Amino acid sequence: MPAPVLDFWFDFASTYSYLAAMRIGPLAERADVRVRFRPFLLGPIFKAQGWTTSPFNLYPAKGRNMWRDLERSCADLQLAFRRPDPFPQNSLLAARVALAGLDQTWGEGFCRALFCAEFADGCRIDDAAAIGNILAKLKIDSEPALAAAQSDDIKTRLRAQTDEAQRLGLFGAPSFTTADGELFWGNDRLEPALRWATGAPISTAAEPS
Amino acid sequence: MPAPVLDFWFDFASTYSYLAAMRIGPLAERADVRVRFRPFLLGPIFKAQGWTTSPFNLYPAKGRNMWRDLERSCADLQLAFRRPDPFPQNSLLAARVALAGLDQTWGEGFCRALFCAEFADGCRIDDAAAIGNILAKLKIDSEPALAAAQSDDIKTRLRAQTDEAQRLGLFGAPSFTTADGELFWGNDRLEPALRWATGAPISTAAEPS
């Protein structure tokens, strides 16, 4: 039997997507679930909700707590953390490069490296030079990678991926979707999403004792 | 040495506060943490953010996912679940009764029973008759309880509690605060908040391997 599939939806600008991207590999392997990395853009989805920037900027108390929570969570997970400036970073080019890489063998490694550059090292990720540096460290030839990323094919596919995210009801990142139509939102839902994907029995609702 | 203290902030209208209220007792006991139940009102805090109702109503995609997630989470936790109508319920009287009960011995039991009436049975919680029923089931004399709840002292203290929540930076419920000033938001943060309260060592941030 083929391994069950879980779609992992993320935006490179999203803080908790960093945590999910760093955690998902080993957890999925242990659960015997095949993960598909699906970069998309939150911008159009936020815009449809009337937001012009991250809700963490729009709601300062929520934003302050998010940064502190991220700091605590990274310490727990032994992940480095440095806040990028500005926040959110423009993730358009990074998402296009990731899509190009996912057609080849280096997509997932690039995604992790990109997230680390942004949230572990606090670097900008919004231009070709920054992304070229990340590719160079991964020993990937940056010229063809960036050319593929700027092709009409990739541009169209990234738009289609974002449209699909919206159709699936996504409203934030990271999110996880299963073949049978479940949507799980947030890094905290990674484990339940993997459990669901494997069809592990979910207890039936019962009266609390 | 006295047990460390964790403040548990909740609004009776809040769906994830139901889960936290049902989980916190045994978890805190195992962690040897003393929990203080602190009902407050989200309404004034939402209003300050420009929201006139729950964000789950304002943002339909978020709301749909919350109800489905709650259903899945309740099944996992073997908690019954029925969606109350309307949502959110007006939680003012319930919060006042809870404060009165927390002065005596029946406060925490009342909080759990109230949450179950609302989210396990789907009952309304917004009037004296509904709350009287809950008190009756707990064998608490409802007349003096409701009289105390409507006293100026309790009304003032609930307002002060909500003001304090706002001062502490709370923006949603459930939330947990520690003596050393940490704020944890959401049912998912109950375990980390308890760990923090006990002073369990948090790993220092390190480069991901």
Short mmCIF file of N, CA and C in Angstrom, two decimals, chain B residues 24 32 48 100 121 126 155 176 209:
data_model
loop_
_atom_site.label_atom_id
_atom_site.label_comp_id
_atom_site.label_asym_id
_atom_site.label_seq_id
_atom_site.Cartn_x
_atom_site.Cartn_y
_atom_site.Cartn_z
N ILE B 24 -7.13 21.22 32.58
CA ILE B 24 -6.10 21.83 33.43
C ILE B 24 -5.94 21.16 34.80
N ASP B 32 2.37 19.58 39.83
CA ASP B 32 2.47 20.22 41.14
C ASP B 32 2.45 21.74 41.03
N ALA B 48 -11.63 46.85 21.85
CA ALA B 48 -10.44 47.72 21.72
C ALA B 48 -9.65 47.38 20.45
N ALA B 100 -18.16 34.65 42.26
CA ALA B 100 -18.78 34.44 43.58
C ALA B 100 -18.43 33.04 44.08
N ASP B 121 -23.39 20.11 25.94
CA ASP B 121 -24.84 19.95 25.76
C ASP B 121 -25.43 20.99 24.80
N ASP B 126 -26.88 32.25 29.18
CA ASP B 126 -26.91 33.70 29.33
C ASP B 126 -28.02 34.24 30.21
N LYS B 155 -19.46 42.74 40.77
CA LYS B 155 -19.45 43.49 39.50
C LYS B 155 -18.15 44.27 39.35
N PHE B 176 -2.68 31.98 29.85
CA PHE B 176 -2.06 31.57 31.10
C PHE B 176 -0.94 32.55 31.40
N SER B 209 20.65 21.32 13.82
CA SER B 209 21.70 20.43 13.28
C SER B 209 21.35 19.99 11.88
#
